[in-house]
Amino acid sequence: MPWDFKSDRPIYTQLIEQIELMIFSDIYPPGSRLPPVRDMAQEAAVNPNTMQKALSRMEEDGLIVTHRTSGRSVTEDGDMIKKAKNKMALEQITEFLEKMQKLGFDRQEVLSIITGMTEEMKK
Amino acid sequence: MSIILECKGITKTFGDKRALSDINLQIEQGRIVGLLGPNGSGKTTLIKLINELLTPTAGEIRVAGMRPGIETKKLVSYLPEKTYLNDWMRVHQIIELFMDFYNDFKPEKAYDMLKRLNINPNDRLKTMSRGTREKVQLILVMSREAKLYLLDEPIGGVDPAARDYILETIISNYQEDATIIISTHLISDVEKILDHIVFINNGQLVLSSSVDEIRNEKGKSVDALFREVFKC
């Protein structure tokens, strides 16, 4: 998986997003062990301190659990993962709606475009 | 976190030319620091002062609490901008030289990195391209287990693919409590691995800040900020 970073935000926040995505897409399923910080940093070609920061933030949010002797793993709490997933979905949708507003679409128009598209996809 | 490098009011003049004026700086342990500035801003002068290749006109430098000297040289691994190695030597001879010189030099690390970059230890420096020579020097410097690495333009002469490998080498080879100071103007290449940046211009400290702070507060990359601050 390629690691891509935008230049306008801190790298650690982008690392968090990408690791979350990996958890949601079951690359790191619930309860699975994460590789050592150093390996993850090398893989993403970032400073180990930055990776450490990202992981400790995720730990504070409860998505990652640290075991005293055996490194870090993804939480086994499915609800927790679902919550984080929903949060990310809401962020994406908010961003989308803001963009549509800038383009001059009102709520009704946006909804009808979406309904139209999902109908298309069903066929 | 303890302070590995401290500069207090460092000024250096060459005749009537002022290379550095009143630099105050503190660098913590365990950081990767970018020392950034346009050509002729004083980056190399500062690095040479930390190394005691130059002595300051005024002010004081402390490396791990000590004045630069024999004791600090044991802790500092330095990559100069110019090569000082004899070009008739073979790589393995230089490795033996380094083993004699430095207690903290790990030859197995050096051979391992040479292998990964496809450099033959029996080759003489003379027969190598400039880029390969630079790789050899960086390998030698990173094979020491130092507390402070001073890398003066470590990636200037190598191709982008090798640059990535070299940065990877830097990340994977330093101890967590070691600090690396990289002077370069290839900012976008090193930005991802930096914790902290120091901008200097015309011998003066312009900015010393963490990379996260810059991205958070200014919403731009270090590279973009550099272009803005040093716009010609």
Short mmCIF file of C-alpha atoms in Angstrom, two decimals:
data_model
loop_
_atom_site.label_atom_id
_atom_site.label_comp_id
_atom_site.label_asym_id
_atom_site.label_seq_id
_atom_site.Cartn_x
_atom_site.Cartn_y
_atom_site.Cartn_z
CA MET A 1 0.00 0.00 0.00
CA PRO A 2 1.50 3.34 -1.02
CA TRP A 3 1.71 6.06 1.60
CA ASP A 4 0.84 9.46 0.27
CA PHE A 5 1.13 12.69 2.18
CA LYS A 6 -0.38 16.07 1.48
CA SER A 7 1.64 19.12 2.33
CA ASP A 8 -0.92 21.21 4.17
CA ARG A 9 -1.45 19.08 7.28
CA PRO A 10 0.81 17.44 9.86
CA ILE A 11 2.07 14.06 8.73
CA TYR A 12 1.00 12.30 11.91
CA THR A 13 -2.68 13.17 11.32
CA GLN A 14 -2.39 11.71 7.84
CA LEU A 15 -0.74 8.60 9.22
CA ILE A 16 -3.67 8.18 11.62
CA GLU A 17 -6.15 8.37 8.74
CA GLN A 18 -4.27 5.83 6.68
CA ILE A 19 -3.83 3.38 9.54
CA GLU A 20 -7.53 3.76 10.38
CA LEU A 21 -8.36 2.93 6.79
CA MET A 22 -6.23 -0.18 7.03
CA ILE A 23 -8.11 -1.21 10.16
CA PHE A 24 -11.52 -0.58 8.54
CA SER A 25 -10.57 -2.51 5.42
CA ASP A 26 -9.39 -5.48 7.51
CA ILE A 27 -5.76 -5.23 6.51
CA TYR A 28 -5.35 -5.05 10.29
CA PRO A 29 -8.46 -6.87 11.58
CA PRO A 30 -9.75 -6.41 15.16
CA GLY A 31 -7.37 -7.91 17.70
CA SER A 32 -4.51 -8.30 15.24
CA ARG A 33 -0.99 -7.36 16.16
CA LEU A 34 0.62 -4.29 14.58
CA PRO A 35 4.22 -4.38 13.33
CA PRO A 36 6.88 -2.61 15.45
CA VAL A 37 6.91 1.21 15.21
CA ARG A 38 10.26 1.20 13.48
CA ASP A 39 9.07 -1.16 10.74
CA MET A 40 5.92 0.83 10.20
CA ALA A 41 7.93 4.04 10.03
CA GLN A 42 10.30 2.56 7.53
CA GLU A 43 7.45 1.24 5.42
CA ALA A 44 5.83 4.69 5.32
CA ALA A 45 9.25 6.37 4.95
CA VAL A 46 8.61 8.69 7.88
CA ASN A 47 10.44 9.56 11.06
CA PRO A 48 9.85 6.91 13.78
CA ASN A 49 8.93 9.72 16.21
CA THR A 50 6.12 10.75 13.88
CA MET A 51 4.81 7.20 13.62
CA GLN A 52 5.06 6.90 17.40
CA LYS A 53 3.01 10.06 17.78
CA ALA A 54 0.32 8.80 15.40
CA LEU A 55 0.08 5.46 17.21
CA SER A 56 -0.11 7.03 20.65
CA ARG A 57 -2.92 9.31 19.50
CA MET A 58 -4.80 6.26 18.22
CA GLU A 59 -4.16 4.63 21.54
CA GLU A 60 -5.72 7.59 23.35
CA ASP A 61 -8.74 7.24 21.08
CA GLY A 62 -8.96 3.57 22.02
CA LEU A 63 -8.48 2.10 18.54
CA ILE A 64 -5.12 0.63 19.44
CA VAL A 65 -4.20 -1.22 22.62
CA THR A 66 -0.70 -1.52 24.01
CA HIS A 67 0.43 -4.66 25.76
CA ARG A 68 3.28 -4.19 28.15
CA THR A 69 5.41 -6.91 26.69
CA SER A 70 4.11 -7.76 23.27
CA GLY A 71 3.72 -4.52 21.35
CA ARG A 72 0.55 -3.01 20.02
CA SER A 73 -2.58 -4.47 18.56
CA VAL A 74 -5.87 -3.30 17.12
CA THR A 75 -8.73 -3.18 19.65
CA GLU A 76 -11.08 -6.17 19.77
CA ASP A 77 -13.98 -3.87 20.51
CA GLY A 78 -16.06 -3.94 17.31
CA ASP A 79 -18.29 -1.07 18.44
CA MET A 80 -15.26 1.14 18.88
CA ILE A 81 -14.15 0.45 15.33
CA LYS A 82 -17.64 1.03 14.01
CA LYS A 83 -17.80 4.38 15.80
CA ALA A 84 -14.50 5.49 14.31
CA LYS A 85 -15.66 4.32 10.90
CA ASN A 86 -18.87 6.33 11.19
CA LYS A 87 -16.92 9.36 12.27
CA MET A 88 -14.75 9.14 9.19
CA ALA A 89 -17.84 8.70 6.98
CA LEU A 90 -19.43 11.81 8.48
CA GLU A 91 -16.30 13.80 7.82
CA GLN A 92 -16.23 12.70 4.20
CA ILE A 93 -19.89 13.52 3.70
CA THR A 94 -19.58 16.93 5.34
CA GLU A 95 -16.71 17.75 3.06
CA PHE A 96 -18.71 16.59 0.05
CA LEU A 97 -21.76 18.63 1.03
CA GLU A 98 -19.66 21.74 1.52
CA LYS A 99 -18.23 21.34 -1.95
CA MET A 100 -21.68 20.84 -3.49
CA GLN A 101 -22.88 23.98 -1.75
CA LYS A 102 -19.99 25.89 -3.30
CA LEU A 103 -21.04 24.55 -6.69
CA GLY A 104 -24.51 25.99 -6.06
CA PHE A 105 -26.56 22.83 -5.51
CA ASP A 106 -29.26 22.86 -2.86
CA ARG A 107 -30.15 19.89 -0.66
CA GLN A 108 -32.94 18.61 -2.88
CA GLU A 109 -30.75 18.65 -5.98
CA VAL A 110 -27.89 16.86 -4.23
CA LEU A 111 -30.25 14.15 -2.98
CA SER A 112 -31.77 13.58 -6.40
CA ILE A 113 -28.32 13.30 -8.01
CA ILE A 114 -27.31 10.73 -5.41
CA THR A 115 -30.54 8.75 -5.79
CA GLY A 116 -30.11 8.82 -9.57
CA MET A 117 -26.55 7.55 -9.31
CA THR A 118 -27.35 4.74 -6.89
CA GLU A 119 -30.17 3.64 -9.22
CA GLU A 120 -27.64 3.59 -12.08
CA MET A 121 -25.28 1.48 -10.02
CA LYS A 122 -27.99 -1.09 -9.25
CA LYS A 123 -28.48 -1.74 -12.94
CA MET B 1 14.20 15.01 27.09
CA SER B 2 17.73 16.22 27.53
CA ILE B 3 19.45 18.75 25.33
CA ILE B 4 22.13 17.32 23.06
CA LEU B 5 23.17 20.59 21.43
CA GLU B 6 23.07 24.11 22.73
CA CYS B 7 24.30 27.28 21.01
CA LYS B 8 24.45 30.48 23.05
CA GLY B 9 25.03 33.72 21.19
CA ILE B 10 27.23 32.14 18.55
CA THR B 11 28.94 34.65 16.31
CA LYS B 12 31.61 33.87 13.73
CA THR B 13 33.40 36.39 11.60
CA PHE B 14 35.93 35.82 8.84
CA GLY B 15 37.85 39.10 8.58
CA ASP B 16 35.14 41.69 8.21
CA LYS B 17 32.63 39.18 6.91
CA ARG B 18 30.07 38.05 9.44
CA ALA B 19 29.20 34.40 8.75
CA LEU B 20 27.00 33.85 11.80
CA SER B 21 25.62 36.36 14.23
CA ASP B 22 24.17 35.68 17.64
CA ILE B 23 22.73 32.22 17.02
CA ASN B 24 20.79 30.80 19.97
CA LEU B 25 19.58 27.28 19.58
CA GLN B 26 18.65 24.21 21.58
CA ILE B 27 18.24 20.76 20.07
CA GLU B 28 16.81 17.84 22.01
CA GLN B 29 17.88 14.22 22.00
CA GLY B 30 16.13 11.83 19.64
CA ARG B 31 15.27 14.35 16.94
CA ILE B 32 15.86 14.52 13.22
CA VAL B 33 16.54 18.15 12.49
CA GLY B 34 16.72 19.91 9.14
CA LEU B 35 19.22 22.77 9.02
CA LEU B 36 17.87 24.73 6.11
CA GLY B 37 18.91 27.92 4.40
CA PRO B 38 19.90 29.29 1.01
CA ASN B 39 23.43 29.01 -0.32
CA GLY B 40 25.91 30.95 1.77
CA SER B 41 23.56 31.32 4.73
CA GLY B 42 26.00 29.82 7.25
CA LYS B 43 24.86 26.18 7.47
CA THR B 44 28.31 24.67 6.97
CA THR B 45 29.94 27.24 9.26
CA LEU B 46 27.55 26.28 12.05
CA ILE B 47 28.22 22.58 11.55
CA LYS B 48 31.98 23.16 11.57
CA LEU B 49 31.68 25.11 14.80
CA ILE B 50 29.81 22.26 16.46
CA ASN B 51 32.65 20.01 15.31
CA GLU B 52 35.40 22.29 16.50
CA LEU B 53 36.81 22.59 12.99
CA LEU B 54 36.24 26.28 13.60
CA THR B 55 36.07 28.20 16.85
CA PRO B 56 33.47 30.86 17.48
CA THR B 57 34.35 34.55 17.57
CA ALA B 58 31.84 34.94 20.40
CA GLY B 59 29.38 32.73 22.23
CA GLU B 60 29.38 29.18 23.46
CA ILE B 61 28.52 25.74 22.11
CA ARG B 62 27.72 22.72 24.26
CA VAL B 63 27.42 19.19 22.96
CA ALA B 64 25.84 16.96 25.61
CA GLY B 65 26.82 19.66 28.09
CA MET B 66 30.50 19.76 27.04
CA ARG B 67 32.53 22.21 25.02
CA PRO B 68 33.47 20.81 21.60
CA GLY B 69 36.69 18.83 21.96
CA ILE B 70 38.03 15.30 22.16
CA GLU B 71 35.19 14.09 24.39
CA THR B 72 32.46 15.43 22.12
CA LYS B 73 34.11 14.02 19.02
CA LYS B 74 33.50 10.58 20.46
CA LEU B 75 29.80 11.37 20.43
CA VAL B 76 29.55 13.15 17.10
CA SER B 77 29.57 11.47 13.69
CA TYR B 78 30.25 14.01 10.97
CA LEU B 79 29.70 13.90 7.24
CA PRO B 80 31.61 16.81 5.69
CA GLU B 81 30.50 18.46 2.48
CA LYS B 82 33.81 17.56 0.87
CA THR B 83 35.50 14.20 0.94
CA TYR B 84 38.61 13.85 3.07
CA LEU B 85 39.27 10.18 2.31
CA ASN B 86 42.21 9.11 0.19
CA ASP B 87 40.91 8.06 -3.17
CA TRP B 88 43.53 5.33 -3.68
CA MET B 89 42.02 3.40 -0.78
CA ARG B 90 39.65 0.49 -1.18
CA VAL B 91 36.36 0.62 0.70
CA HIS B 92 37.30 -2.23 3.03
CA GLN B 93 40.55 -0.43 3.91
CA ILE B 94 38.61 2.66 4.84
CA ILE B 95 36.32 0.54 6.99
CA GLU B 96 39.39 -0.81 8.81
CA LEU B 97 40.61 2.76 9.26
CA PHE B 98 37.29 3.74 10.81
CA MET B 99 37.41 0.71 13.12
CA ASP B 100 40.79 1.93 14.36
CA PHE B 101 39.52 5.44 14.85
CA TYR B 102 36.12 5.02 16.42
CA ASN B 103 35.06 2.71 19.25
CA ASP B 104 31.44 2.96 18.23
CA PHE B 105 32.00 1.97 14.58
CA LYS B 106 30.10 -1.18 13.57
CA PRO B 107 31.75 -2.76 10.50
CA GLU B 108 28.97 -5.31 10.04
CA LYS B 109 26.51 -2.45 9.59
CA ALA B 110 28.73 -0.87 6.97
CA TYR B 111 29.17 -4.11 4.98
CA ASP B 112 25.46 -4.75 5.14
CA MET B 113 24.60 -1.33 3.70
CA LEU B 114 27.30 -1.62 1.02
CA LYS B 115 25.78 -4.89 -0.07
CA ARG B 116 22.30 -3.42 -0.29
CA LEU B 117 23.56 -0.57 -2.46
CA ASN B 118 25.59 -2.95 -4.63
CA ILE B 119 28.92 -1.39 -3.77
CA ASN B 120 31.91 -3.73 -3.91
CA PRO B 121 34.12 -3.36 -0.79
CA ASN B 122 37.17 -4.08 -2.94
CA ASP B 123 36.61 -1.09 -5.19
CA ARG B 124 38.85 1.92 -4.89
CA LEU B 125 37.22 5.30 -4.28
CA LYS B 126 39.08 6.65 -7.30
CA THR B 127 37.15 4.41 -9.67
CA MET B 128 33.73 5.39 -8.33
CA SER B 129 31.27 7.98 -9.54
CA ARG B 130 30.63 11.01 -7.37
CA GLY B 131 27.26 9.65 -6.27
CA THR B 132 28.72 6.28 -5.25
CA ARG B 133 31.50 7.99 -3.33
CA GLU B 134 28.91 10.02 -1.44
CA LYS B 135 27.01 6.85 -0.60
CA VAL B 136 30.18 5.25 0.78
CA GLN B 137 30.86 8.25 2.98
CA LEU B 138 27.34 8.33 4.32
CA ILE B 139 27.48 4.59 5.05
CA LEU B 140 30.69 5.11 7.03
CA VAL B 141 29.17 7.93 9.04
CA MET B 142 25.91 6.10 9.75
CA SER B 143 27.75 2.94 10.81
CA ARG B 144 28.87 4.66 13.98
CA GLU B 145 26.59 4.50 16.98
CA ALA B 146 26.88 8.15 17.78
CA LYS B 147 24.73 10.50 19.85
CA LEU B 148 24.77 13.29 17.31
CA TYR B 149 25.09 12.93 13.56
CA LEU B 150 25.99 16.02 11.57
CA LEU B 151 25.27 15.48 7.90
CA ASP B 152 26.32 18.33 5.63
CA GLU B 153 24.47 17.94 2.31
CA PRO B 154 24.22 14.15 2.45
CA ILE B 155 22.04 13.64 -0.60
CA GLY B 156 23.18 16.39 -2.97
CA GLY B 157 24.93 14.21 -5.50
CA VAL B 158 22.83 11.07 -5.58
CA ASP B 159 19.90 10.11 -7.78
CA PRO B 160 16.31 10.24 -6.43
CA ALA B 161 15.98 6.47 -6.02
CA ALA B 162 19.19 6.27 -4.03
CA ARG B 163 18.06 9.33 -2.07
CA ASP B 164 15.05 7.37 -0.84
CA TYR B 165 17.29 4.48 0.13
CA ILE B 166 19.67 6.79 1.95
CA LEU B 167 16.84 8.42 3.89
CA GLU B 168 15.58 4.97 4.76
CA THR B 169 19.10 4.09 5.91
CA ILE B 170 19.15 7.17 8.08
CA ILE B 171 15.79 6.34 9.67
CA SER B 172 16.53 2.71 10.30
CA ASN B 173 20.08 3.13 11.57
CA TYR B 174 19.90 5.72 14.23
CA GLN B 175 19.29 4.90 17.88
CA GLU B 176 16.16 6.38 19.34
CA ASP B 177 18.12 8.64 21.67
CA ALA B 178 20.40 9.95 18.91
CA THR B 179 19.91 13.23 17.11
CA ILE B 180 20.56 13.81 13.43
CA ILE B 181 21.13 17.26 11.97
CA ILE B 182 20.83 17.32 8.19
CA SER B 183 21.83 20.38 6.25
CA THR B 184 20.33 20.48 2.79
CA HIS B 185 18.35 22.53 0.34
CA LEU B 186 16.54 19.48 -1.06
CA ILE B 187 13.74 20.08 1.40
CA SER B 188 10.88 18.20 -0.20
CA ASP B 189 13.02 15.06 -0.25
CA VAL B 190 13.80 15.11 3.47
CA GLU B 191 10.67 16.75 4.82
CA LYS B 192 8.88 13.51 5.67
CA ILE B 193 11.58 12.38 8.05
CA LEU B 194 12.18 15.65 9.90
CA ASP B 195 10.84 16.44 13.39
CA HIS B 196 12.22 19.89 13.64
CA ILE B 197 13.58 22.54 11.30
CA VAL B 198 15.97 25.42 11.70
CA PHE B 199 15.98 28.15 9.06
CA ILE B 200 19.02 30.37 8.81
CA ASN B 201 19.62 33.24 6.42
CA ASN B 202 22.58 35.63 6.16
CA GLY B 203 24.03 34.14 9.32
CA GLN B 204 20.91 34.74 11.38
CA LEU B 205 18.43 32.36 12.87
CA VAL B 206 15.09 32.93 11.15
CA LEU B 207 12.99 30.13 12.58
CA SER B 208 13.33 27.08 14.81
CA SER B 209 10.15 25.07 14.93
CA SER B 210 8.67 21.60 14.84
CA VAL B 211 7.42 20.43 11.46
CA ASP B 212 3.99 19.65 12.87
CA GLU B 213 3.67 23.20 14.14
CA ILE B 214 4.44 24.62 10.72
CA ARG B 215 1.92 22.42 8.99
CA ASN B 216 -0.70 23.02 11.67
CA GLU B 217 -0.35 26.76 12.00
CA LYS B 218 0.55 27.77 8.50
CA GLY B 219 -1.18 25.00 6.58
CA LYS B 220 1.79 24.49 4.33
CA SER B 221 4.74 22.22 3.89
CA VAL B 222 8.23 23.17 5.02
CA ASP B 223 9.22 23.30 1.37
CA ALA B 224 6.48 25.83 0.59
CA LEU B 225 7.33 27.90 3.66
CA PHE B 226 11.00 27.92 2.70
CA ARG B 227 10.17 29.20 -0.77
CA GLU B 228 8.07 31.94 0.79
CA VAL B 229 10.59 33.03 3.42
CA PHE B 230 13.58 33.00 1.08
CA LYS B 231 11.86 34.34 -2.00
CA CYS B 232 14.41 36.00 -4.26
#
